[in-house]
Amino acid sequence: MKRSIRFYLYFTVIAIFCSEGFALDPTKSLLQYGRDVWQAKDGFTPFAIHALHQTRDGYLWIGTDEGLVRFDGTQFTTFNKANTKELLVNAIVSLSEDDEGQLWMGTLGSGVLKYKNGIFTRFDTSTGLPTNNIFSIFVDSRNTVWAGMLNYGYAELQDGKWKSHTARADFQFNNVHYISENIKHELWFGFGNIGKKNKGSDTLQYYTIPKSGIIHTICFLDDGTPLFGHREEIYTLVNDSVRLFFNEEISLGGNIRCLLRDRRGNLWIASEGGGLFRYTNGV
């Protein structure tokens, strides 16, 4: 079960690496700005991209089907099973960062990986994980690491040991594709529908998406309003009920795989086969 986004790094660096003195005009089309594209001749092969994350040291990290790629604004460095013994497979599908600046990775086949100062550490079934197939990795505001798994629900890392939350009567789906947290420090889980874990509670509140499919990505607006990427649509909550966020007749070109709010409040949408979109006005 592979999730993929196939697009070049078209406009991403505008949002991530631009200086604070440069502002995008929301009244203009992206086509009116300069565009940087990286391809194989520049050292970046357009693999299937699953995850993007910028660490506090400024590096852009890219999770792909062919390994972990680090971009410093000029050069790409790829870590894969050919040059990194901790990587048993190349598929990196999720990225997050903890308070110490350590990069955490979810993989399909190598369990969970942690990277710091050139050193990789692997957590897998030999260290307590129920499975080595990890859909989502997330570090919350308490610096707790959470893993969303294939067939085994989710797990949290406590004192170096994994505590699994599976086979519970209130847990509707055990394939957890995405984990995130809102400004109230409530955890949200994406699977066939949506689950919210209230702070201090061990039970989930469920929200039903009107169509079948998978929640691959979740992000939050400044006021904490959640956005859910589901197939080719984006949903939100209005008075605690699931509603479409976009009512325009637009096509995003495929299933939505990533939603990202950048430092300026722009909403970036990455779709499978459709590319990368930016919405600036009124988001």
Tab-separated table of C-alpha atoms in Angstrom:
chain	number	residue	atom	x	y	z
A	1	MET	CA	0.000	0.000	0.000
A	2	LYS	CA	1.952	2.995	-1.245
A	3	ARG	CA	0.960	6.596	-1.044
A	4	SER	CA	2.551	8.959	-3.520
A	5	ILE	CA	2.760	12.521	-4.699
A	6	ARG	CA	4.391	12.958	-8.060
A	7	PHE	CA	5.496	16.535	-8.635
A	8	TYR	CA	8.680	18.523	-9.034
A	9	LEU	CA	9.609	20.974	-6.294
A	10	TYR	CA	7.952	23.780	-8.214
A	11	PHE	CA	7.063	26.596	-5.826
A	12	THR	CA	7.955	25.079	-2.475
A	13	VAL	CA	11.177	27.000	-1.946
A	14	ILE	CA	9.373	30.323	-2.430
A	15	ALA	CA	7.472	29.632	0.782
A	16	ILE	CA	10.247	27.962	2.747
A	17	PHE	CA	13.484	29.690	1.792
A	18	CYS	CA	12.383	33.208	0.857
A	19	SER	CA	13.631	36.088	2.969
A	20	GLU	CA	11.345	37.853	5.411
A	21	GLY	CA	11.625	41.010	3.336
A	22	PHE	CA	9.931	39.436	0.346
A	23	ALA	CA	6.158	39.117	0.291
A	24	LEU	CA	3.947	37.401	-2.249
A	25	ASP	CA	1.136	39.544	-3.611
A	26	PRO	CA	-2.075	37.516	-3.152
A	27	THR	CA	-3.699	39.344	-6.073
A	28	LYS	CA	-1.202	37.886	-8.522
A	29	SER	CA	-1.003	34.473	-10.098
A	30	LEU	CA	1.977	32.293	-9.218
A	31	LEU	CA	2.834	32.402	-12.916
A	32	GLN	CA	3.705	36.105	-12.456
A	33	TYR	CA	6.582	35.169	-10.135
A	34	GLY	CA	9.920	33.577	-10.861
A	35	ARG	CA	9.868	29.819	-10.713
A	36	ASP	CA	12.575	27.387	-9.668
A	37	VAL	CA	12.394	23.810	-10.870
A	38	TRP	CA	14.828	21.063	-9.849
A	39	GLN	CA	15.193	18.009	-12.026
A	40	ALA	CA	17.640	15.129	-12.492
A	41	LYS	CA	20.258	17.375	-14.134
A	42	ASP	CA	20.311	19.476	-10.938
A	43	GLY	CA	20.805	16.480	-8.678
A	44	PHE	CA	17.150	15.891	-7.829
A	45	THR	CA	15.284	13.008	-9.407
A	46	PRO	CA	11.488	13.509	-9.236
A	47	PHE	CA	10.719	10.464	-7.100
A	48	ALA	CA	7.270	9.910	-5.659
A	49	ILE	CA	7.196	12.407	-2.774
A	50	HIS	CA	5.330	11.568	0.422
A	51	ALA	CA	6.443	14.179	2.965
A	52	LEU	CA	8.087	17.591	3.321
A	53	HIS	CA	9.594	19.081	6.483
A	54	GLN	CA	11.896	21.997	7.224
A	55	THR	CA	14.035	21.470	10.332
A	56	ARG	CA	15.103	24.319	12.592
A	57	ASP	CA	18.585	24.333	11.065
A	58	GLY	CA	17.044	25.367	7.743
A	59	TYR	CA	17.339	22.120	5.794
A	60	LEU	CA	14.387	20.968	3.718
A	61	TRP	CA	13.847	17.212	4.100
A	62	ILE	CA	11.900	15.236	1.519
A	63	GLY	CA	10.473	11.765	2.094
A	64	THR	CA	10.356	9.806	-1.156
A	65	ASP	CA	9.984	6.289	-2.534
A	66	GLU	CA	13.734	6.244	-3.120
A	67	GLY	CA	14.939	7.408	0.279
A	68	LEU	CA	15.349	10.531	2.404
A	69	VAL	CA	16.501	13.642	0.545
A	70	ARG	CA	18.097	16.681	2.237
A	71	PHE	CA	18.159	20.026	0.425
A	72	ASP	CA	20.269	22.975	1.634
A	73	GLY	CA	19.007	25.434	-0.971
A	74	THR	CA	21.688	24.417	-3.467
A	75	GLN	CA	22.502	20.722	-3.234
A	76	PHE	CA	20.515	17.534	-2.718
A	77	THR	CA	21.834	14.694	-0.556
A	78	THR	CA	20.042	11.339	-0.634
A	79	PHE	CA	20.061	8.738	2.147
A	80	ASN	CA	18.866	5.295	1.059
A	81	LYS	CA	19.434	1.623	1.784
A	82	ALA	CA	22.513	1.639	-0.459
A	83	ASN	CA	24.387	4.120	1.749
A	84	THR	CA	22.548	3.957	5.101
A	85	LYS	CA	22.491	0.586	6.878
A	86	GLU	CA	19.582	1.594	9.139
A	87	LEU	CA	17.346	1.902	6.073
A	88	LEU	CA	16.075	-1.557	5.155
A	89	VAL	CA	13.770	-0.063	2.522
A	90	ASN	CA	13.761	3.290	0.761
A	91	ALA	CA	10.153	4.421	1.244
A	92	ILE	CA	10.030	7.389	3.680
A	93	VAL	CA	6.378	8.366	4.050
A	94	SER	CA	6.236	10.757	7.034
A	95	LEU	CA	8.496	13.316	8.758
A	96	SER	CA	8.410	15.207	12.070
A	97	GLU	CA	10.869	16.943	14.429
A	98	ASP	CA	11.246	16.914	18.214
A	99	ASP	CA	12.360	19.599	20.675
A	100	GLU	CA	15.997	18.540	20.383
A	101	GLY	CA	15.993	19.036	16.613
A	102	GLN	CA	15.961	15.301	15.906
A	103	LEU	CA	14.212	14.321	12.681
A	104	TRP	CA	11.772	11.404	12.979
A	105	MET	CA	10.700	9.322	9.996
A	106	GLY	CA	7.916	6.852	9.319
A	107	THR	CA	8.797	4.174	6.764
A	108	LEU	CA	7.060	1.346	4.955
A	109	GLY	CA	9.246	-1.539	6.039
A	110	SER	CA	11.972	-0.046	8.274
A	111	GLY	CA	9.767	0.998	11.197
A	112	VAL	CA	10.594	4.395	12.731
A	113	LEU	CA	13.909	6.165	12.150
A	114	LYS	CA	15.490	9.034	14.094
A	115	TYR	CA	18.245	11.253	12.658
A	116	LYS	CA	20.588	13.671	14.440
A	117	ASN	CA	24.098	14.880	13.581
A	118	GLY	CA	24.603	12.306	10.861
A	119	ILE	CA	23.472	9.334	12.985
A	120	PHE	CA	20.373	7.226	12.241
A	121	THR	CA	18.639	5.177	14.963
A	122	ARG	CA	15.982	2.592	14.057
A	123	PHE	CA	12.954	1.510	16.098
A	124	ASP	CA	11.221	-1.601	14.769
A	125	THR	CA	9.490	-4.797	15.878
A	126	SER	CA	12.667	-5.852	17.681
A	127	THR	CA	12.350	-2.777	19.920
A	128	GLY	CA	8.628	-3.056	20.652
A	129	LEU	CA	6.781	-1.686	17.623
A	130	PRO	CA	3.892	-3.957	16.542
A	131	THR	CA	4.807	-3.491	12.858
A	132	ASN	CA	7.515	-2.004	10.666
A	133	ASN	CA	4.932	-0.372	8.374
A	134	ILE	CA	4.452	3.187	9.627
A	135	PHE	CA	2.085	5.507	7.777
A	136	SER	CA	2.522	8.565	9.998
A	137	ILE	CA	5.016	9.916	12.523
A	138	PHE	CA	4.257	12.962	14.677
A	139	VAL	CA	5.923	14.716	17.628
A	140	ASP	CA	3.373	16.583	19.759
A	141	SER	CA	3.708	19.702	21.930
A	142	ARG	CA	4.818	17.561	24.906
A	143	ASN	CA	7.618	16.100	22.766
A	144	THR	CA	5.864	12.712	22.687
A	145	VAL	CA	6.434	10.706	19.506
A	146	TRP	CA	3.338	9.093	17.942
A	147	ALA	CA	3.288	6.519	15.151
A	148	GLY	CA	0.291	5.724	12.938
A	149	MET	CA	0.525	2.147	11.716
A	150	LEU	CA	-0.778	-0.290	9.124
A	151	ASN	CA	-3.258	-2.706	10.770
A	152	TYR	CA	-2.155	-1.839	14.323
A	153	GLY	CA	-3.711	1.535	15.128
A	154	TYR	CA	-1.273	3.953	16.731
A	155	ALA	CA	1.502	3.881	19.306
A	156	GLU	CA	3.322	6.405	21.495
A	157	LEU	CA	6.921	6.345	22.684
A	158	GLN	CA	7.111	6.513	26.499
A	159	ASP	CA	10.444	6.299	28.332
A	160	GLY	CA	12.027	4.580	25.361
A	161	LYS	CA	9.234	2.000	25.000
A	162	TRP	CA	6.305	1.901	22.595
A	163	LYS	CA	2.799	1.849	24.081
A	164	SER	CA	0.347	0.518	21.518
A	165	HIS	CA	-3.311	1.546	21.170
A	166	THR	CA	-4.915	-1.214	19.123
A	167	ALA	CA	-7.856	-3.622	19.159
A	168	ARG	CA	-9.955	-1.221	21.211
A	169	ALA	CA	-13.726	-1.355	21.045
A	170	ASP	CA	-13.956	2.371	20.225
A	171	PHE	CA	-11.250	2.327	17.570
A	172	GLN	CA	-13.033	2.155	14.232
A	173	PHE	CA	-10.075	1.673	11.919
A	174	ASN	CA	-6.638	0.299	12.671
A	175	ASN	CA	-4.938	1.844	9.638
A	176	VAL	CA	-3.894	5.289	10.895
A	177	HIS	CA	-2.678	7.331	7.932
A	178	TYR	CA	-2.100	10.692	9.619
A	179	ILE	CA	-1.613	12.200	13.084
A	180	SER	CA	-1.580	15.900	13.954
A	181	GLU	CA	-2.324	18.277	16.845
A	182	ASN	CA	-4.341	21.490	17.141
A	183	ILE	CA	-3.739	24.623	19.235
A	184	LYS	CA	-5.716	23.071	22.117
A	185	HIS	CA	-3.207	20.192	22.171
A	186	GLU	CA	-5.828	17.713	20.990
A	187	LEU	CA	-4.561	14.899	18.768
A	188	TRP	CA	-6.319	14.224	15.478
A	189	PHE	CA	-6.125	10.947	13.571
A	190	GLY	CA	-6.850	10.374	9.896
A	191	PHE	CA	-8.052	6.965	8.706
A	192	GLY	CA	-11.271	6.181	6.802
A	193	ASN	CA	-12.877	8.930	8.853
A	194	ILE	CA	-11.491	11.304	11.519
A	195	GLY	CA	-10.794	10.744	15.194
A	196	LYS	CA	-10.060	13.407	17.828
A	197	LYS	CA	-8.399	12.548	21.134
A	198	ASN	CA	-9.313	15.186	23.693
A	199	LYS	CA	-6.557	16.386	26.014
A	200	GLY	CA	-6.412	14.192	29.121
A	201	SER	CA	-8.723	11.561	27.618
A	202	ASP	CA	-7.920	8.144	26.192
A	203	THR	CA	-11.050	7.887	24.039
A	204	LEU	CA	-11.657	9.173	20.533
A	205	GLN	CA	-14.462	11.351	19.228
A	206	TYR	CA	-15.310	10.400	15.643
A	207	TYR	CA	-16.350	12.503	12.663
A	208	THR	CA	-17.711	10.805	9.547
A	209	ILE	CA	-16.716	11.856	6.035
A	210	PRO	CA	-19.700	11.547	3.670
A	211	LYS	CA	-17.705	9.651	1.025
A	212	SER	CA	-15.568	6.544	1.316
A	213	GLY	CA	-11.822	7.029	1.167
A	214	ILE	CA	-8.838	7.852	3.361
A	215	ILE	CA	-7.749	10.966	5.256
A	216	HIS	CA	-4.134	11.333	4.138
A	217	THR	CA	-3.424	14.773	5.606
A	218	ILE	CA	-4.650	17.230	8.254
A	219	CYS	CA	-3.694	20.842	8.918
A	220	PHE	CA	-5.108	23.707	10.979
A	221	LEU	CA	-5.934	27.347	10.325
A	222	ASP	CA	-4.752	30.046	12.736
A	223	ASP	CA	-7.950	29.792	14.805
A	224	GLY	CA	-7.584	26.019	15.115
A	225	THR	CA	-10.110	25.107	12.424
A	226	PRO	CA	-9.096	21.705	10.995
A	227	LEU	CA	-8.764	20.922	7.304
A	228	PHE	CA	-8.847	17.322	6.095
A	229	GLY	CA	-7.536	16.123	2.736
A	230	HIS	CA	-9.831	13.365	1.464
A	231	ARG	CA	-9.683	12.099	-2.110
A	232	GLU	CA	-9.896	15.244	-4.304
A	233	GLU	CA	-11.692	17.347	-1.700
A	234	ILE	CA	-10.898	19.305	1.451
A	235	TYR	CA	-13.284	19.068	4.394
A	236	THR	CA	-13.558	21.074	7.601
A	237	LEU	CA	-15.789	21.236	10.688
A	238	VAL	CA	-18.659	23.720	11.023
A	239	ASN	CA	-20.505	23.575	14.353
A	240	ASP	CA	-18.891	20.175	14.929
A	241	SER	CA	-20.247	18.809	11.636
A	242	VAL	CA	-18.161	17.811	8.612
A	243	ARG	CA	-18.531	20.216	5.679
A	244	LEU	CA	-16.714	20.855	2.401
A	245	PHE	CA	-14.081	23.578	2.779
A	246	PHE	CA	-13.857	24.410	-0.912
A	247	ASN	CA	-17.157	24.956	-2.691
A	248	GLU	CA	-15.558	26.224	-5.887
A	249	GLU	CA	-15.717	24.201	-9.068
A	250	ILE	CA	-11.990	23.511	-9.130
A	251	SER	CA	-9.965	20.444	-9.883
A	252	LEU	CA	-6.877	19.654	-7.831
A	253	GLY	CA	-5.882	17.006	-10.330
A	254	GLY	CA	-5.933	13.967	-8.073
A	255	ASN	CA	-6.119	12.722	-4.501
A	256	ILE	CA	-4.846	15.234	-1.934
A	257	ARG	CA	-1.718	13.968	-0.162
A	258	CYS	CA	-0.364	17.008	1.714
A	259	LEU	CA	-1.824	20.176	3.230
A	260	LEU	CA	0.602	22.767	4.586
A	261	ARG	CA	0.142	26.215	6.164
A	262	ASP	CA	3.320	28.193	5.571
A	263	ARG	CA	4.816	30.925	7.748
A	264	ARG	CA	2.755	33.571	5.968
A	265	GLY	CA	-0.576	31.823	6.272
A	266	ASN	CA	-0.746	30.533	2.707
A	267	LEU	CA	-2.359	27.147	2.174
A	268	TRP	CA	-0.349	24.737	0.026
A	269	ILE	CA	-2.001	21.652	-1.450
A	270	ALA	CA	-0.106	18.758	-3.005
A	271	SER	CA	-2.176	16.322	-5.033
A	272	GLU	CA	-1.338	12.985	-6.557
A	273	GLY	CA	-0.523	13.618	-10.191
A	274	GLY	CA	-1.866	17.183	-10.119
A	275	GLY	CA	1.065	19.120	-8.717
A	276	LEU	CA	1.366	21.786	-6.048
A	277	PHE	CA	-1.193	24.541	-5.475
A	278	ARG	CA	-1.114	27.687	-3.344
A	279	TYR	CA	-4.145	29.569	-2.000
A	280	THR	CA	-3.544	32.973	-0.447
A	281	ASN	CA	-6.743	35.007	-0.361
A	282	GLY	CA	-9.066	34.456	2.586
A	283	VAL	CA	-7.416	31.304	3.927
